[in-house]
């Protein structure tokens, strides 16, 4: 039995299903059978375990994490509201279908959310509406550059830094998607079904053959449209109840260097450059650090500052307090019920 990460311990099969298939999920006609063969289990047992993990919230979905700004436009935003109005404001923000993440964080800017829509003007419209509704200036902080390659979340706690570097600027890199590609992305939105032939079910929706679906998904991965394909876990449900969005005020000349260094460290699960919004917001580098408790996160932040020579620079960990919404991004959400997991 693996160490318990939740009040109910995971058995060996559940642990392996969570940890080993966060990326490189099998692209074969019977993926759950392929996983069962690798683990010495059966297809029925594997599917039953995944269904339990989905029902318990350990898994958000089994599917694709897309490269930012390939399928639409998104931004990270924040408002500042009085403490006694946080729940009301969060509920009001969540009425907008374009919202996919909404967290209360420990800061003057205390509600942080992600807006995703088909284009920047739609995002701007939603932000303006939210500002009027909750009575706050809205910080609009779209990603400028991405410094982290999402390889999943190692539940063993092994510290193996990522030797690769992400260097994606959404304003300068584009990928042409044809109608079939977009149809497949839409079909992937809710995640793969836990059935013996999930790709055949997708093929029927897209009016393509199963072989074409498998080939197209592989191509979307090779081209970088799909950054990771596999199990998408929820950190809190796995026992990592403390998480901080750590923001840094890095001199502009060094932000790319610092971003690459942070993004390669195993403790960092996301790392982006975002614009300053002076005088309200001086920070230009954002990183996410998860831990089992607050002290563990603070220890990681201290280690990162020392390791990377950032001790003298302004750095603030914004711990999450309450999660009001977490789901995949929904581009064109006013016209679709689907959800795509994508970074803001």
mmCIF file of C-alpha atoms in Angstrom:
data_model
loop_
_atom_site.group_PDB
_atom_site.id
_atom_site.type_symbol
_atom_site.label_atom_id
_atom_site.label_comp_id
_atom_site.label_asym_id
_atom_site.label_seq_id
_atom_site.Cartn_x
_atom_site.Cartn_y
_atom_site.Cartn_z
ATOM 1 C CA UNK A 1 0.000 0.000 0.000
ATOM 2 C CA UNK A 2 1.306 3.430 -0.981
ATOM 3 C CA UNK A 3 1.504 6.212 1.628
ATOM 4 C CA UNK A 4 -1.866 7.841 2.122
ATOM 5 C CA UNK A 5 -2.284 11.200 0.421
ATOM 6 C CA UNK A 6 -5.929 11.489 1.364
ATOM 7 C CA UNK A 7 -8.039 10.255 4.292
ATOM 8 C CA UNK A 8 -8.670 7.116 2.210
ATOM 9 C CA UNK A 9 -5.346 5.539 1.146
ATOM 10 C CA UNK A 10 -4.811 4.740 -2.498
ATOM 11 C CA UNK A 11 -4.127 1.138 -3.365
ATOM 12 C CA UNK A 12 -1.179 0.284 -5.606
ATOM 13 C CA UNK A 13 -3.283 0.153 -8.758
ATOM 14 C CA UNK A 14 -4.931 3.521 -8.098
ATOM 15 C CA UNK A 15 -1.577 5.121 -7.312
ATOM 16 C CA UNK A 16 -0.058 3.819 -10.549
ATOM 17 C CA UNK A 17 -3.058 4.942 -12.594
ATOM 18 C CA UNK A 18 -2.750 8.447 -11.143
ATOM 19 C CA UNK A 19 1.011 8.760 -11.314
ATOM 20 C CA UNK A 20 2.115 6.873 -14.407
ATOM 21 C CA UNK A 21 -0.337 8.078 -17.044
ATOM 22 C CA UNK A 22 -0.419 11.829 -16.554
ATOM 23 C CA UNK A 23 1.335 11.972 -19.926
ATOM 24 C CA UNK A 24 1.811 9.606 -22.868
ATOM 25 C CA UNK A 25 -1.649 8.098 -22.381
ATOM 26 C CA UNK A 26 -1.906 5.150 -24.791
ATOM 27 C CA UNK A 27 -2.983 6.028 -28.323
ATOM 28 C CA UNK A 28 -4.374 2.638 -29.204
ATOM 29 C CA UNK A 29 -7.820 1.247 -29.849
ATOM 30 C CA UNK A 30 -8.089 -0.121 -26.286
ATOM 31 C CA UNK A 31 -6.005 2.207 -24.071
ATOM 32 C CA UNK A 32 -7.264 0.813 -20.771
ATOM 33 C CA UNK A 33 -6.303 -2.683 -21.875
ATOM 34 C CA UNK A 34 -2.817 -1.386 -22.745
ATOM 35 C CA UNK A 35 -2.514 0.115 -19.253
ATOM 36 C CA UNK A 36 -3.780 -3.106 -17.690
ATOM 37 C CA UNK A 37 -1.176 -5.113 -19.612
ATOM 38 C CA UNK A 38 1.578 -2.796 -18.354
ATOM 39 C CA UNK A 39 0.425 -3.155 -14.741
ATOM 40 C CA UNK A 40 -0.442 -6.840 -14.720
ATOM 41 C CA UNK A 41 -4.105 -6.018 -14.172
ATOM 42 C CA UNK A 42 -7.266 -6.340 -16.242
ATOM 43 C CA UNK A 43 -9.110 -3.842 -18.389
ATOM 44 C CA UNK A 44 -12.183 -4.119 -16.167
ATOM 45 C CA UNK A 45 -10.162 -3.394 -13.017
ATOM 46 C CA UNK A 46 -8.402 -0.418 -14.624
ATOM 47 C CA UNK A 47 -11.636 1.141 -15.864
ATOM 48 C CA UNK A 48 -13.338 0.596 -12.506
ATOM 49 C CA UNK A 49 -10.418 2.267 -10.708
ATOM 50 C CA UNK A 50 -10.439 5.277 -13.044
ATOM 51 C CA UNK A 51 -14.181 5.629 -12.565
ATOM 52 C CA UNK A 52 -13.678 5.661 -8.778
ATOM 53 C CA UNK A 53 -10.902 8.260 -9.040
ATOM 54 C CA UNK A 54 -13.058 10.482 -11.229
ATOM 55 C CA UNK A 55 -16.004 10.151 -8.855
ATOM 56 C CA UNK A 56 -13.849 10.948 -5.803
ATOM 57 C CA UNK A 57 -12.360 14.057 -7.420
ATOM 58 C CA UNK A 58 -8.777 12.774 -7.477
ATOM 59 C CA UNK A 59 -8.920 13.160 -11.258
ATOM 60 C CA UNK A 60 -10.371 16.131 -13.054
ATOM 61 C CA UNK A 61 -10.433 14.258 -16.344
ATOM 62 C CA UNK A 62 -8.396 12.115 -18.698
ATOM 63 C CA UNK A 63 -7.500 14.196 -21.687
ATOM 64 C CA UNK A 64 -5.479 16.968 -23.252
ATOM 65 C CA UNK A 65 -3.710 19.991 -21.812
ATOM 66 C CA UNK A 66 -3.445 22.450 -24.680
ATOM 67 C CA UNK A 67 -0.802 25.031 -25.432
ATOM 68 C CA UNK A 68 -1.923 28.530 -24.407
ATOM 69 C CA UNK A 69 -3.695 30.705 -26.975
ATOM 70 C CA UNK A 70 -3.900 28.068 -29.691
ATOM 71 C CA UNK A 71 -7.658 27.555 -29.456
ATOM 72 C CA UNK A 72 -8.641 31.018 -28.266
ATOM 73 C CA UNK A 73 -7.558 33.716 -25.823
ATOM 74 C CA UNK A 74 -7.301 33.610 -22.053
ATOM 75 C CA UNK A 75 -6.006 35.730 -19.227
ATOM 76 C CA UNK A 76 -5.408 35.604 -15.501
ATOM 77 C CA UNK A 77 -7.288 38.371 -13.718
ATOM 78 C CA UNK A 78 -7.769 39.640 -10.186
ATOM 79 C CA UNK A 79 -10.066 41.938 -8.245
ATOM 80 C CA UNK A 80 -9.939 43.363 -4.743
ATOM 81 C CA UNK A 81 -13.137 43.089 -2.717
ATOM 82 C CA UNK A 82 -13.901 43.493 1.010
ATOM 83 C CA UNK A 83 -13.534 40.264 2.985
ATOM 84 C CA UNK A 84 -17.228 40.168 3.841
ATOM 85 C CA UNK A 85 -18.125 40.269 0.127
ATOM 86 C CA UNK A 86 -15.699 37.665 -1.177
ATOM 87 C CA UNK A 87 -18.238 34.837 -1.427
ATOM 88 C CA UNK A 88 -20.784 37.092 -3.105
ATOM 89 C CA UNK A 89 -18.226 38.426 -5.570
ATOM 90 C CA UNK A 90 -16.916 34.936 -6.365
ATOM 91 C CA UNK A 91 -20.443 33.701 -7.042
ATOM 92 C CA UNK A 92 -21.119 36.712 -9.255
ATOM 93 C CA UNK A 93 -17.910 36.147 -11.213
ATOM 94 C CA UNK A 94 -18.772 32.469 -11.657
ATOM 95 C CA UNK A 95 -22.024 33.352 -13.422
ATOM 96 C CA UNK A 96 -19.911 34.135 -16.472
ATOM 97 C CA UNK A 97 -19.430 30.931 -18.485
ATOM 98 C CA UNK A 98 -15.996 32.154 -19.595
ATOM 99 C CA UNK A 99 -14.622 31.657 -16.053
ATOM 100 C CA UNK A 100 -12.841 28.355 -15.405
ATOM 101 C CA UNK A 101 -10.667 28.935 -12.305
ATOM 102 C CA UNK A 102 -11.620 31.164 -9.383
ATOM 103 C CA UNK A 103 -9.606 31.229 -6.145
ATOM 104 C CA UNK A 104 -9.487 33.404 -3.064
ATOM 105 C CA UNK A 105 -5.847 34.209 -2.293
ATOM 106 C CA UNK A 106 -4.186 35.878 0.666
ATOM 107 C CA UNK A 107 -3.494 39.351 -0.691
ATOM 108 C CA UNK A 108 -5.076 42.762 -1.184
ATOM 109 C CA UNK A 109 -5.977 41.445 -4.636
ATOM 110 C CA UNK A 110 -7.923 38.583 -3.146
ATOM 111 C CA UNK A 111 -9.965 36.978 -5.947
ATOM 112 C CA UNK A 112 -8.021 35.466 -8.834
ATOM 113 C CA UNK A 113 -9.743 33.945 -11.835
ATOM 114 C CA UNK A 114 -9.115 32.844 -15.411
ATOM 115 C CA UNK A 115 -11.192 34.096 -18.325
ATOM 116 C CA UNK A 116 -11.168 32.201 -21.629
ATOM 117 C CA UNK A 117 -12.985 33.177 -24.814
ATOM 118 C CA UNK A 118 -12.625 33.022 -28.563
ATOM 119 C CA UNK A 119 -10.627 36.265 -28.889
ATOM 120 C CA UNK A 120 -9.091 39.123 -26.839
ATOM 121 C CA UNK A 121 -12.060 41.454 -27.339
ATOM 122 C CA UNK A 122 -14.427 38.903 -25.800
ATOM 123 C CA UNK A 123 -12.095 38.511 -22.820
ATOM 124 C CA UNK A 124 -11.955 42.305 -22.429
ATOM 125 C CA UNK A 125 -15.751 42.483 -22.494
ATOM 126 C CA UNK A 126 -16.058 39.904 -19.705
ATOM 127 C CA UNK A 127 -13.444 41.692 -17.583
ATOM 128 C CA UNK A 128 -15.250 45.007 -17.989
ATOM 129 C CA UNK A 129 -18.554 43.427 -16.954
ATOM 130 C CA UNK A 130 -16.976 41.831 -13.883
ATOM 131 C CA UNK A 131 -15.355 45.106 -12.857
ATOM 132 C CA UNK A 132 -18.713 46.872 -12.970
ATOM 133 C CA UNK A 133 -20.537 44.066 -11.185
ATOM 134 C CA UNK A 134 -18.166 43.687 -8.225
ATOM 135 C CA UNK A 135 -17.098 47.334 -8.040
ATOM 136 C CA UNK A 136 -13.367 46.814 -8.462
ATOM 137 C CA UNK A 137 -10.544 47.615 -10.801
ATOM 138 C CA UNK A 138 -9.613 44.429 -12.648
ATOM 139 C CA UNK A 139 -6.007 43.365 -13.125
ATOM 140 C CA UNK A 140 -5.692 41.873 -16.605
ATOM 141 C CA UNK A 141 -2.542 39.719 -16.693
ATOM 142 C CA UNK A 142 -2.315 37.675 -19.906
ATOM 143 C CA UNK A 143 0.605 35.345 -20.384
ATOM 144 C CA UNK A 144 3.594 36.914 -22.139
ATOM 145 C CA UNK A 145 5.902 33.902 -22.096
ATOM 146 C CA UNK A 146 5.710 30.352 -20.774
ATOM 147 C CA UNK A 147 8.782 28.868 -19.085
ATOM 148 C CA UNK A 148 7.465 25.508 -17.886
ATOM 149 C CA UNK A 149 6.877 22.265 -19.764
ATOM 150 C CA UNK A 150 3.987 20.456 -18.100
ATOM 151 C CA UNK A 151 5.166 16.909 -17.417
ATOM 152 C CA UNK A 152 2.537 16.186 -14.780
ATOM 153 C CA UNK A 153 2.794 15.952 -11.009
ATOM 154 C CA UNK A 154 5.011 13.208 -9.541
ATOM 155 C CA UNK A 155 3.144 11.732 -6.577
ATOM 156 C CA UNK A 156 6.266 9.922 -5.367
ATOM 157 C CA UNK A 157 7.764 13.257 -4.377
ATOM 158 C CA UNK A 158 10.922 12.632 -6.387
ATOM 159 C CA UNK A 159 12.857 15.800 -7.127
ATOM 160 C CA UNK A 160 13.976 15.476 -10.721
ATOM 161 C CA UNK A 161 14.341 18.846 -12.344
ATOM 162 C CA UNK A 162 13.098 19.198 -15.901
ATOM 163 C CA UNK A 163 16.095 19.620 -18.222
ATOM 164 C CA UNK A 164 13.877 20.988 -20.991
ATOM 165 C CA UNK A 165 12.719 24.562 -21.351
ATOM 166 C CA UNK A 166 9.449 25.962 -22.524
ATOM 167 C CA UNK A 167 9.754 29.178 -24.469
ATOM 168 C CA UNK A 168 6.381 29.921 -25.949
ATOM 169 C CA UNK A 169 5.263 33.445 -26.725
ATOM 170 C CA UNK A 170 1.584 33.349 -27.729
ATOM 171 C CA UNK A 171 1.894 36.544 -29.729
ATOM 172 C CA UNK A 172 4.616 35.193 -32.029
ATOM 173 C CA UNK A 173 3.862 31.476 -32.391
ATOM 174 C CA UNK A 174 0.836 30.148 -34.223
ATOM 175 C CA UNK A 175 -0.397 26.756 -35.327
ATOM 176 C CA UNK A 176 -2.879 26.300 -38.145
ATOM 177 C CA UNK A 177 -5.736 23.998 -37.169
ATOM 178 C CA UNK A 178 -8.131 22.698 -39.784
ATOM 179 C CA UNK A 179 -11.775 21.854 -39.198
ATOM 180 C CA UNK A 180 -10.972 18.252 -38.329
ATOM 181 C CA UNK A 181 -8.391 19.300 -35.726
ATOM 182 C CA UNK A 182 -10.854 21.669 -34.093
ATOM 183 C CA UNK A 183 -13.534 19.004 -34.125
ATOM 184 C CA UNK A 184 -11.171 16.639 -32.306
ATOM 185 C CA UNK A 185 -10.232 19.322 -29.773
ATOM 186 C CA UNK A 186 -13.918 19.902 -29.095
ATOM 187 C CA UNK A 187 -14.506 16.166 -28.687
ATOM 188 C CA UNK A 188 -11.608 16.025 -26.214
ATOM 189 C CA UNK A 189 -13.095 18.811 -24.080
ATOM 190 C CA UNK A 190 -14.949 16.649 -21.537
ATOM 191 C CA UNK A 191 -12.148 14.072 -21.441
ATOM 192 C CA UNK A 192 -11.950 10.515 -22.690
ATOM 193 C CA UNK A 193 -14.788 8.229 -21.744
ATOM 194 C CA UNK A 194 -13.886 5.333 -19.468
ATOM 195 C CA UNK A 195 -15.054 2.685 -21.907
ATOM 196 C CA UNK A 196 -13.166 -0.050 -23.769
ATOM 197 C CA UNK A 197 -13.028 1.978 -27.028
ATOM 198 C CA UNK A 198 -12.977 5.707 -26.103
ATOM 199 C CA UNK A 199 -11.381 6.797 -29.383
ATOM 200 C CA UNK A 200 -14.049 4.999 -31.393
ATOM 201 C CA UNK A 201 -16.653 7.028 -29.503
ATOM 202 C CA UNK A 202 -14.753 10.208 -30.433
ATOM 203 C CA UNK A 203 -14.550 9.087 -34.041
ATOM 204 C CA UNK A 204 -18.315 8.733 -34.200
ATOM 205 C CA UNK A 205 -18.759 12.276 -32.848
ATOM 206 C CA UNK A 206 -16.259 13.701 -35.330
ATOM 207 C CA UNK A 207 -17.460 11.567 -38.247
ATOM 208 C CA UNK A 208 -13.939 10.260 -38.735
ATOM 209 C CA UNK A 209 -12.398 6.816 -38.510
ATOM 210 C CA UNK A 210 -10.797 5.679 -35.271
ATOM 211 C CA UNK A 211 -7.442 5.412 -37.064
ATOM 212 C CA UNK A 212 -7.735 9.037 -38.214
ATOM 213 C CA UNK A 213 -8.527 10.171 -34.665
ATOM 214 C CA UNK A 214 -5.471 8.405 -33.255
ATOM 215 C CA UNK A 215 -3.238 9.807 -35.995
ATOM 216 C CA UNK A 216 -4.562 13.349 -35.513
ATOM 217 C CA UNK A 217 -4.112 13.308 -31.735
ATOM 218 C CA UNK A 218 -0.538 12.113 -32.213
ATOM 219 C CA UNK A 219 0.047 14.945 -34.694
ATOM 220 C CA UNK A 220 -1.445 17.521 -32.302
ATOM 221 C CA UNK A 221 0.999 16.323 -29.666
ATOM 222 C CA UNK A 222 3.970 16.368 -32.033
ATOM 223 C CA UNK A 223 3.140 19.906 -33.189
ATOM 224 C CA UNK A 224 2.854 21.169 -29.608
ATOM 225 C CA UNK A 225 -0.860 21.981 -29.739
ATOM 226 C CA UNK A 226 -1.406 19.330 -27.068
ATOM 227 C CA UNK A 227 1.190 19.917 -24.365
ATOM 228 C CA UNK A 228 0.299 16.841 -22.350
ATOM 229 C CA UNK A 229 -2.160 14.011 -22.910
ATOM 230 C CA UNK A 230 -3.233 11.901 -19.966
ATOM 231 C CA UNK A 231 -4.610 12.037 -16.449
ATOM 232 C CA UNK A 232 -5.263 15.531 -15.056
ATOM 233 C CA UNK A 233 -5.083 15.314 -11.256
ATOM 234 C CA UNK A 234 -6.436 17.636 -8.581
ATOM 235 C CA UNK A 235 -3.703 18.555 -6.104
ATOM 236 C CA UNK A 236 -5.923 19.222 -3.093
ATOM 237 C CA UNK A 237 -7.719 15.913 -3.311
ATOM 238 C CA UNK A 238 -4.328 14.209 -3.377
ATOM 239 C CA UNK A 239 -3.294 15.747 -0.068
ATOM 240 C CA UNK A 240 -1.405 18.797 -1.382
ATOM 241 C CA UNK A 241 -3.663 21.194 0.466
ATOM 242 C CA UNK A 242 -1.288 24.172 0.457
ATOM 243 C CA UNK A 243 -0.534 25.950 -2.771
ATOM 244 C CA UNK A 244 0.858 29.368 -3.486
ATOM 245 C CA UNK A 245 1.019 31.475 -6.579
ATOM 246 C CA UNK A 246 4.472 32.923 -6.008
ATOM 247 C CA UNK A 247 4.954 36.269 -7.758
ATOM 248 C CA UNK A 248 8.332 37.860 -8.398
ATOM 249 C CA UNK A 249 9.471 41.370 -9.305
ATOM 250 C CA UNK A 250 12.334 40.562 -11.667
ATOM 251 C CA UNK A 251 14.321 43.173 -13.621
ATOM 252 C CA UNK A 252 13.122 42.991 -17.204
ATOM 253 C CA UNK A 253 16.589 42.163 -18.510
ATOM 254 C CA UNK A 254 16.717 39.006 -16.382
ATOM 255 C CA UNK A 255 13.108 37.804 -16.369
ATOM 256 C CA UNK A 256 13.614 35.229 -19.138
ATOM 257 C CA UNK A 257 16.693 33.792 -17.444
ATOM 258 C CA UNK A 258 14.905 33.623 -14.092
ATOM 259 C CA UNK A 259 11.813 32.135 -15.718
ATOM 260 C CA UNK A 260 13.777 29.333 -17.338
ATOM 261 C CA UNK A 261 15.518 28.542 -14.048
ATOM 262 C CA UNK A 262 12.282 28.490 -12.044
ATOM 263 C CA UNK A 263 10.384 26.565 -14.708
ATOM 264 C CA UNK A 264 12.996 23.811 -14.717
ATOM 265 C CA UNK A 265 12.820 23.207 -10.956
ATOM 266 C CA UNK A 266 10.773 20.205 -9.834
ATOM 267 C CA UNK A 267 8.994 22.234 -7.142
ATOM 268 C CA UNK A 268 7.456 24.577 -9.721
ATOM 269 C CA UNK A 269 4.351 23.363 -11.537
ATOM 270 C CA UNK A 270 3.688 26.507 -13.598
ATOM 271 C CA UNK A 271 5.905 29.442 -14.549
ATOM 272 C CA UNK A 272 4.836 32.380 -16.719
ATOM 273 C CA UNK A 273 5.872 35.922 -17.463
ATOM 274 C CA UNK A 274 2.942 38.316 -17.191
ATOM 275 C CA UNK A 275 2.807 42.116 -17.563
ATOM 276 C CA UNK A 276 3.240 44.533 -14.685
ATOM 277 C CA UNK A 277 0.285 46.842 -14.049
ATOM 278 C CA UNK A 278 1.862 49.823 -12.353
ATOM 279 C CA UNK A 279 1.256 51.274 -9.884
ATOM 280 C CA UNK A 280 -1.153 48.536 -8.767
ATOM 281 C CA UNK A 281 0.919 45.471 -9.606
ATOM 282 C CA UNK A 282 4.750 45.427 -9.866
ATOM 283 C CA UNK A 283 5.240 41.660 -10.368
ATOM 284 C CA UNK A 284 6.120 40.146 -13.737
ATOM 285 C CA UNK A 285 6.969 36.481 -13.060
ATOM 286 C CA UNK A 286 4.424 33.960 -11.742
ATOM 287 C CA UNK A 287 5.127 30.455 -10.460
ATOM 288 C CA UNK A 288 3.020 27.829 -8.711
ATOM 289 C CA UNK A 289 4.322 25.776 -5.787
ATOM 290 C CA UNK A 290 2.271 23.011 -4.133
ATOM 291 C CA UNK A 291 2.862 21.353 -0.770
ATOM 292 C CA UNK A 292 1.193 19.289 1.917
ATOM 293 C CA UNK A 293 1.206 22.266 4.282
ATOM 294 C CA UNK A 294 2.069 25.943 4.369
ATOM 295 C CA UNK A 295 5.518 25.463 5.889
ATOM 296 C CA UNK A 296 6.489 23.017 3.153
ATOM 297 C CA UNK A 297 5.610 25.580 0.500
ATOM 298 C CA UNK A 298 7.473 28.376 2.292
ATOM 299 C CA UNK A 299 10.520 26.120 2.605
ATOM 300 C CA UNK A 300 10.453 25.476 -1.147
ATOM 301 C CA UNK A 301 10.165 29.190 -1.884
ATOM 302 C CA UNK A 302 13.124 29.937 0.393
ATOM 303 C CA UNK A 303 15.137 27.200 -1.308
ATOM 304 C CA UNK A 304 14.325 28.588 -4.749
ATOM 305 C CA UNK A 305 15.322 32.110 -3.761
ATOM 306 C CA UNK A 306 18.688 30.956 -2.468
ATOM 307 C CA UNK A 307 19.358 28.422 -5.221
ATOM 308 C CA UNK A 308 18.632 30.881 -8.017
ATOM 309 C CA UNK A 309 20.216 33.929 -6.396
ATOM 310 C CA UNK A 310 16.912 35.762 -6.004
ATOM 311 C CA UNK A 311 17.170 36.569 -2.287
ATOM 312 C CA UNK A 312 17.359 40.312 -2.852
ATOM 313 C CA UNK A 313 14.356 40.488 -5.159
ATOM 314 C CA UNK A 314 10.770 41.142 -4.127
ATOM 315 C CA UNK A 315 8.815 37.899 -3.936
ATOM 316 C CA UNK A 316 5.350 37.261 -2.462
ATOM 317 C CA UNK A 317 3.618 33.881 -2.037
ATOM 318 C CA UNK A 318 -0.135 34.275 -2.536
ATOM 319 C CA UNK A 319 -1.581 31.246 -0.750
ATOM 320 C CA UNK A 320 -4.949 30.018 -1.923
ATOM 321 C CA UNK A 321 -7.614 30.150 0.747
ATOM 322 C CA UNK A 322 -10.767 28.933 -0.973
ATOM 323 C CA UNK A 323 -11.420 27.370 -4.354
ATOM 324 C CA UNK A 324 -14.637 28.659 -5.869
ATOM 325 C CA UNK A 325 -14.252 27.063 -9.287
ATOM 326 C CA UNK A 326 -11.845 24.753 -11.093
ATOM 327 C CA UNK A 327 -12.581 23.238 -14.469
ATOM 328 C CA UNK A 328 -11.237 23.260 -17.995
ATOM 329 C CA UNK A 329 -11.310 26.396 -20.112
ATOM 330 C CA UNK A 330 -14.334 26.758 -22.371
ATOM 331 C CA UNK A 331 -13.569 28.729 -25.513
ATOM 332 C CA UNK A 332 -16.769 30.032 -27.006
ATOM 333 C CA UNK A 333 -18.417 28.972 -23.742
ATOM 334 C CA UNK A 334 -21.597 30.926 -24.454
ATOM 335 C CA UNK A 335 -22.111 28.640 -27.422
ATOM 336 C CA UNK A 336 -20.726 25.327 -26.155
ATOM 337 C CA UNK A 337 -20.972 23.100 -23.104
ATOM 338 C CA UNK A 338 -17.481 21.673 -23.554
ATOM 339 C CA UNK A 339 -14.351 22.345 -21.533
ATOM 340 C CA UNK A 340 -10.722 22.462 -22.586
ATOM 341 C CA UNK A 341 -7.908 22.269 -20.067
ATOM 342 C CA UNK A 342 -5.454 25.005 -20.985
ATOM 343 C CA UNK A 343 -3.147 27.418 -19.245
ATOM 344 C CA UNK A 344 -4.179 31.067 -19.012
#
